[in-house]
Coordinates of C-alpha atoms in Angstrom, one line a residue:
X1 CA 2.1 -18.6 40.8
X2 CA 3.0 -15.1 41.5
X3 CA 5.0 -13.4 38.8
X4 CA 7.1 -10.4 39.4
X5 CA 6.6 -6.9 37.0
X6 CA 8.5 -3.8 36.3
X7 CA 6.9 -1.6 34.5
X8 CA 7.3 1.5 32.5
X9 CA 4.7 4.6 31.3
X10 CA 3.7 4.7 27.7
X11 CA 4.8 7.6 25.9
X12 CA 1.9 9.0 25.8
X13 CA 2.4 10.8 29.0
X14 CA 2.5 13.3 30.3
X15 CA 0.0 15.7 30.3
X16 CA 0.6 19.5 29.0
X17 CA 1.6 22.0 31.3
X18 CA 4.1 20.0 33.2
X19 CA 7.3 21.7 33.8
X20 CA 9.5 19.6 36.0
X21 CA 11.7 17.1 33.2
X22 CA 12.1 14.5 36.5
X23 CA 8.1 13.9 36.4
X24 CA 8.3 12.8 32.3
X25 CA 8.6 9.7 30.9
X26 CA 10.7 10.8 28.3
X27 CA 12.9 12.0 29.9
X28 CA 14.3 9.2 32.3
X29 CA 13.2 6.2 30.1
X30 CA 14.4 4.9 26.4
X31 CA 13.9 2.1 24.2
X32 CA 16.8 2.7 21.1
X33 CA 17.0 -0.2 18.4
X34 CA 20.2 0.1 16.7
X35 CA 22.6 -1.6 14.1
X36 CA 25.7 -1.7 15.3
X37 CA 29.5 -0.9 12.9
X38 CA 32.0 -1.4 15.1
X39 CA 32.8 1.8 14.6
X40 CA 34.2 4.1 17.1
X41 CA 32.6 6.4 18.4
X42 CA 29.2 5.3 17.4
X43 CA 26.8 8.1 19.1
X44 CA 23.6 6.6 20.3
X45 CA 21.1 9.9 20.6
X46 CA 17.5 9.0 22.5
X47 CA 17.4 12.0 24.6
X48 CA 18.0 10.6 28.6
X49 CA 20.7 13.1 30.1
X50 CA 23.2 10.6 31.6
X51 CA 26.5 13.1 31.5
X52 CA 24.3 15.5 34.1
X53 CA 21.6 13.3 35.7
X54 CA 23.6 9.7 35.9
X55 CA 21.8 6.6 35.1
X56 CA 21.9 3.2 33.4
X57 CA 22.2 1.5 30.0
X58 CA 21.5 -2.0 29.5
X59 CA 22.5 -3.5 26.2
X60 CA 21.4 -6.5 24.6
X61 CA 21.7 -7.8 21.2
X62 CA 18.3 -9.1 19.3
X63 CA 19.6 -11.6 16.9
X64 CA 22.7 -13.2 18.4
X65 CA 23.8 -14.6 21.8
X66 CA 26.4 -11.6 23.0
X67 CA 24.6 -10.9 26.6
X68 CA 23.1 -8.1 28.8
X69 CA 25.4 -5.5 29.2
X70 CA 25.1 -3.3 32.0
X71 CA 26.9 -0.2 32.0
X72 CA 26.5 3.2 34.4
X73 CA 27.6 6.4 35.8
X74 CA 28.7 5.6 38.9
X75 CA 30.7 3.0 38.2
X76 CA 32.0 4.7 34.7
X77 CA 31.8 4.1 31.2
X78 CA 33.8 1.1 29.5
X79 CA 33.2 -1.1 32.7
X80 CA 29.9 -3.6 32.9
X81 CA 28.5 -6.3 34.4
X82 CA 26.7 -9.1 32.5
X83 CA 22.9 -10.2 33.9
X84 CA 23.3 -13.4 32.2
X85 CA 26.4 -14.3 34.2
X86 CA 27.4 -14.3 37.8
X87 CA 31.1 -12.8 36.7
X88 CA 32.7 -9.9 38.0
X89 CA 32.9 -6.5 36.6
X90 CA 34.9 -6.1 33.1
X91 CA 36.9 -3.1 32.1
X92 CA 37.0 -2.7 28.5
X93 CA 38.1 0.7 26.9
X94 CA 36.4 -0.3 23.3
X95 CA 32.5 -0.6 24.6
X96 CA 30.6 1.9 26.2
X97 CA 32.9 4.9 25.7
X98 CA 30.9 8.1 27.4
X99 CA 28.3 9.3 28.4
X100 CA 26.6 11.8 27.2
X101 CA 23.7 14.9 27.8
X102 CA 21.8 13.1 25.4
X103 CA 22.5 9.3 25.9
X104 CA 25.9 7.7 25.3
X105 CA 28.4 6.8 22.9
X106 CA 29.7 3.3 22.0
X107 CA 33.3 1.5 21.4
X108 CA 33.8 -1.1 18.5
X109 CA 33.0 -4.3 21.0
X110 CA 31.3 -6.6 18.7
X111 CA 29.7 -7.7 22.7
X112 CA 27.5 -4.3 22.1
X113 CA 28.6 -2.5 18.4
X114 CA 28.9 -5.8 16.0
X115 CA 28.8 -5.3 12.5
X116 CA 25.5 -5.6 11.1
X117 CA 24.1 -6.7 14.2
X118 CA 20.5 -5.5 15.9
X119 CA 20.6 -4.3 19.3
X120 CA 18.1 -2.9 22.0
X121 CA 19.6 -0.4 24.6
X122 CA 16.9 0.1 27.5
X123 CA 18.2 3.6 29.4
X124 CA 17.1 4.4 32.7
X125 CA 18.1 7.9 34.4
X126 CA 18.0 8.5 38.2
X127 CA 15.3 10.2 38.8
X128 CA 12.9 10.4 41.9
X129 CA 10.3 8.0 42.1
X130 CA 12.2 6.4 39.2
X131 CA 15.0 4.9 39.8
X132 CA 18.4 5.7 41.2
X133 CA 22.3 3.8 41.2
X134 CA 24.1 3.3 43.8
X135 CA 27.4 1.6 44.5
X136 CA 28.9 0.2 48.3
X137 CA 31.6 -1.9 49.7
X138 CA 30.3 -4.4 51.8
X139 CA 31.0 -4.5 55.4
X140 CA 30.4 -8.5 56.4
X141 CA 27.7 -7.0 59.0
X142 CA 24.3 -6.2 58.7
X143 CA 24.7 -2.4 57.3
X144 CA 22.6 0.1 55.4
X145 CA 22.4 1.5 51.8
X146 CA 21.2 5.1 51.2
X147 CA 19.8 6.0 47.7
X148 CA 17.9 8.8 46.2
X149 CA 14.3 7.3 45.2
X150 CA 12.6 9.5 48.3
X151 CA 9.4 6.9 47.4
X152 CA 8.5 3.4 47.4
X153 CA 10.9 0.9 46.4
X154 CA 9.8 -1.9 44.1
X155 CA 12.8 -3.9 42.9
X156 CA 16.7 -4.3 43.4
X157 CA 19.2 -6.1 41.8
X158 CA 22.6 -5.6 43.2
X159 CA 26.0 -7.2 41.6
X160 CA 29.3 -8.0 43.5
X161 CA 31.6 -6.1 41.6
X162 CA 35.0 -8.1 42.6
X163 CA 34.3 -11.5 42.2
X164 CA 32.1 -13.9 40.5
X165 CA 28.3 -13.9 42.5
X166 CA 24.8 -14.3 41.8
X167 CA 22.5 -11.5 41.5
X168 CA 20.4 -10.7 44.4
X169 CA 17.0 -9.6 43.5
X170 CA 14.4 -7.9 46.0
X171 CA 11.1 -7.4 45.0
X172 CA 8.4 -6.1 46.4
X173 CA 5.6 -8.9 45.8
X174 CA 7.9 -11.6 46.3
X175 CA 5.8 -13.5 48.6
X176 CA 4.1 -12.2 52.1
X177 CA 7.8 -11.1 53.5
X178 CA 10.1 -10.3 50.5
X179 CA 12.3 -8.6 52.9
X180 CA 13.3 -12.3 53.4
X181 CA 13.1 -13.5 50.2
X182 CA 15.3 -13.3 47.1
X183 CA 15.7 -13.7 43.3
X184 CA 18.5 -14.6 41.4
X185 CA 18.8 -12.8 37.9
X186 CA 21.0 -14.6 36.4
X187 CA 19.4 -17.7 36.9
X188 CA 15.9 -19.6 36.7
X189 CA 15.9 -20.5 40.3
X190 CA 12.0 -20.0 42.3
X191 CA 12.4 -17.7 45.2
X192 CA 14.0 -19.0 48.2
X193 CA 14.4 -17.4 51.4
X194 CA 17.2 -16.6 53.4
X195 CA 17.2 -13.4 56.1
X196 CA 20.7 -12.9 55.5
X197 CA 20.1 -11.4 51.8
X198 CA 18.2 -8.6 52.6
X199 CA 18.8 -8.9 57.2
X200 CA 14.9 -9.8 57.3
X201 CA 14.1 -5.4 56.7
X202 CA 12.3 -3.7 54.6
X203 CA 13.8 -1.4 52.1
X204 CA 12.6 2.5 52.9
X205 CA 12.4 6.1 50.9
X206 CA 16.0 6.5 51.8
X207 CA 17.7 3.3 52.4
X208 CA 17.9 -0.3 51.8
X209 CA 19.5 -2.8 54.3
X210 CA 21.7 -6.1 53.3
X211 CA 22.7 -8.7 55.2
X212 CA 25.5 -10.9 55.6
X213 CA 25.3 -12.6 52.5
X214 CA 28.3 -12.6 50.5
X215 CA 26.4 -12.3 47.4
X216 CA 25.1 -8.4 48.6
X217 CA 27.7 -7.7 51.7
X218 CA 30.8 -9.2 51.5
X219 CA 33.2 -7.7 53.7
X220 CA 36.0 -5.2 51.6
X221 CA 34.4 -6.3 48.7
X222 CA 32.7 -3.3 46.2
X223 CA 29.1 -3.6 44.9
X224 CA 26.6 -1.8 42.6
X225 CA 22.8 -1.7 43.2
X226 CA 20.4 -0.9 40.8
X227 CA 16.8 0.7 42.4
X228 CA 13.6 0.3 41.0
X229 CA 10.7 2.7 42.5
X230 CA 7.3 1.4 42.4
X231 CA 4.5 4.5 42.6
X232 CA 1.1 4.8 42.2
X233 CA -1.1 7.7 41.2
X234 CA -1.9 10.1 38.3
X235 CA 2.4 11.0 38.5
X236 CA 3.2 7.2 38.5
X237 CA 6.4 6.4 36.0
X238 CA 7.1 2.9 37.2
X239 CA 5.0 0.2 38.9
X240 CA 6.4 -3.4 40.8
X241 CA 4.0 -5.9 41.5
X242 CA 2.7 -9.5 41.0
X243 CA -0.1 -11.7 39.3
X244 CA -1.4 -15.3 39.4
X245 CA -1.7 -17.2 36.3
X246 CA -5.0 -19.0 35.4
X247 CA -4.1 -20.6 32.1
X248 CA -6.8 -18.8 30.2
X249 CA -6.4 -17.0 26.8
X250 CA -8.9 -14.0 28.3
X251 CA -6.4 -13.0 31.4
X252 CA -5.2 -12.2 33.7
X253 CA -5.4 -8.1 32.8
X254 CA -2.9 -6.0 35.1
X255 CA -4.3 -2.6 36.1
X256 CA -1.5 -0.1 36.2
X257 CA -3.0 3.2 35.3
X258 CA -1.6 3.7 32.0
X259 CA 0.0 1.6 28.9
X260 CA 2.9 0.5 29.6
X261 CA 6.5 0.7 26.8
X262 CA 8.4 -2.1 29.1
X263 CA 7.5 -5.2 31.0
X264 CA 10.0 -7.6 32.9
X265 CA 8.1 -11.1 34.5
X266 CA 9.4 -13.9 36.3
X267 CA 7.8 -16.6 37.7
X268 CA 8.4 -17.1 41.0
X269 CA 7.1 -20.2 42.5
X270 CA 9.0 -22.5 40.7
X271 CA 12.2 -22.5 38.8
X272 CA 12.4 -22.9 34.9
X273 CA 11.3 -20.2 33.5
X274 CA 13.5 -17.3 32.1
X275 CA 13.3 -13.7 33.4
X276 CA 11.5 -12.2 30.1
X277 CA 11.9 -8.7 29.1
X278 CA 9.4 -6.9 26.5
X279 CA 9.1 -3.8 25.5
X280 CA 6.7 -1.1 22.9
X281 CA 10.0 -0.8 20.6
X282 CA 10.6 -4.3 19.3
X283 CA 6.7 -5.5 19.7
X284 CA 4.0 -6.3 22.2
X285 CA 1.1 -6.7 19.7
X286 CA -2.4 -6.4 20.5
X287 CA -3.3 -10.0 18.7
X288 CA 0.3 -11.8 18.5
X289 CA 2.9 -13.3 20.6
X290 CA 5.3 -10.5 22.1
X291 CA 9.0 -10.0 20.3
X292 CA 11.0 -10.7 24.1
X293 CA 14.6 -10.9 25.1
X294 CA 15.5 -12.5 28.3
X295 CA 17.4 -11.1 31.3
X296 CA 19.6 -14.6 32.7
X297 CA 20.8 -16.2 29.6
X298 CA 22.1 -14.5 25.8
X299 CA 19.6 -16.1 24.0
X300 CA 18.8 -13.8 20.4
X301 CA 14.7 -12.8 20.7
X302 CA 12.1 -15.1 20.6
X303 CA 8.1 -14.9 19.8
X304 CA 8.2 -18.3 21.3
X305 CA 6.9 -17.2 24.8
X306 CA 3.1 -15.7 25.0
X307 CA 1.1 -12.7 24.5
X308 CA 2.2 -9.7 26.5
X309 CA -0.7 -7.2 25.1
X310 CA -0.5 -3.6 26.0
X311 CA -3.9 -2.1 26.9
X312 CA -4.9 1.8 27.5
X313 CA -4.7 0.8 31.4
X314 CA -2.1 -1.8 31.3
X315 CA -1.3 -5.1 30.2
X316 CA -2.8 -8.4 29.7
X317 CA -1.6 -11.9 29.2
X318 CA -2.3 -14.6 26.4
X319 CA -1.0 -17.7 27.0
X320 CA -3.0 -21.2 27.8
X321 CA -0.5 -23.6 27.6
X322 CA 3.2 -23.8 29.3
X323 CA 5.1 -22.0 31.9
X324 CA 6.7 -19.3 31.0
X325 CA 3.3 -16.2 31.9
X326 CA 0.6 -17.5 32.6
X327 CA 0.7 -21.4 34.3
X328 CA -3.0 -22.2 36.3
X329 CA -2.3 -21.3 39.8

């Protein structure tokens, strides 16, 4: 089976002497664990310059069933999309309130500030080679997107804004042709294919194209993509790619370059199996099942899954026995 990756740089990077913020880790990437108060404001401080730079926040909450809340600059604060859901956009003055030149600020919305509850915020800035936001209105037709990576795109998920519509995921190692493929995040579903998602064309450095699909191109109707970059090389902050599982406890070990602080998989050949996020912050343990959260439904985390190990160069996965990482073939 070929399951999907997004990856991020260990923190370990990057190298003395580098000057430009755009090429550091650090700066376009967090992982913050919080408690929430329902108190407003509630300042969330993990360095990422959203109020000058733009970028996303994606909220979940680790011991409850409240969501993934997606909020970002281009759309605004106090409006989000779920990843769990196929709803339309919310607008709620009492949960993300601003954002900030040193990460963002939160409402009283028990959905992302409860009392006493834990919560991971994952915060991605534009950035070349990174990642960028974008936003549309569809047009019905076959049309273009522009964005800002200027590299290699890895993964998209765009969101129809106005009405209630799956997901659309592109990935790059979706099968032979994912420029005719598709994912659904807020499902389970395998890959199917269908030219009218993504008008049978691969994304470039400056554009992506979407079809006629109503779930990425509705006509009049307004949508936000989120872009993924996938680079390789000694200045690589993100990597999108794919595996086969063998059902062994000894593999299979993903090569990436570096250790990684955040890993999403999905298995794509057949449906049932959740998109599963991990990350460095909440624990991907060298000899014990990984602490994940899941990106389609508002499950609390789970050490249920498998072994997602970090190693110096990547990751590896430990898991003999049932679907979710590592199924024989």
């Amino acid at each position: 089976l070929d399951d999907q990756y997004d990856y991020k740089r260990g923190a370990n990077w990057p190298e003395a002497g580098v000057a430009n913020p755009d090429t550091l880790i650090e700066s376009n990437f967090s992982t913050f664990l919080y408690v929430g108060s329902e108190s407003s404001p509630g300042a969330i401080v993990n360095g990422i310059d959203l109020a000058n730079k733009g970028g996303l926040v994606w909220i979940g909450q680790r011991d409850d069933t409240r969501g993934n809340h997606f909020f970002d600059t281009e759309r605004g604060a106090n409006k989000h999309v779920l990843s769990d859901t196929s709803a339309a956009e919310v607008s709620d003055n009492n949960t993300l309130n601003s954002f900030t030149s040193t990460g963002f600020v939160l409402g009283g919305d028990s959905g992302i500030n409860a009392n006493n509850g834990n919560f991971v915020s994952w915060t991605f800035k534009k950035a070349p080679k990174f990642f960028d936001v974008v936003t549309y209105t569809g047009t019905g037709s076959a049309r273009t997107v522009a964005h800002s990576l200027g590299g290699t795109v890895g993964m998209i998920l765009i969101k129809n804004l106005d009405q209630a519509d799956n997901w659309a995921v592109y990935h790059r190692a979706n099968t032979a042709a994912p420029q005719t493929d598709y994912l659904i995040l807020n499902t389970n579903a395998a890959t199917a294919d269908d030219a009218a998602w993504w008008n049978d064309t691969a994304p470039t450095t400056s554009v992506f194209t979407v079809g006629t699909d109503h779930a990425v191109n509705a006509d009049g109707e307004n949508y936000v993509a989120y872009v993924f970059a996938h680079e390789t090389g000694d200045d690589s902050m993100i990597q999108c790619g794919s595996y086969t599982g063998n059902a062994n406890n000894t593999g299979p070990d993903i090569d990436l370059g570096w250790e990684p602080q955040w890993v999403l998989i999905k298995r794509s050949s057949a449906a049932g199996t959740e998109w599963i996020i991990a990350d460095s912050m909440r624990g991907m343990p060298v000899s014990a099942s990984a602490s994940v959260l899941f990106a389609n439904i508002n499950n609390a985390e789970s050490t249920g899954v498998g072994q997602i190990h970090p190693t110096a160069t990547g990751f590896s996965i430990r898991q003999t026995t049932g679907s979710d990482l590592n199924t024989d073939g």
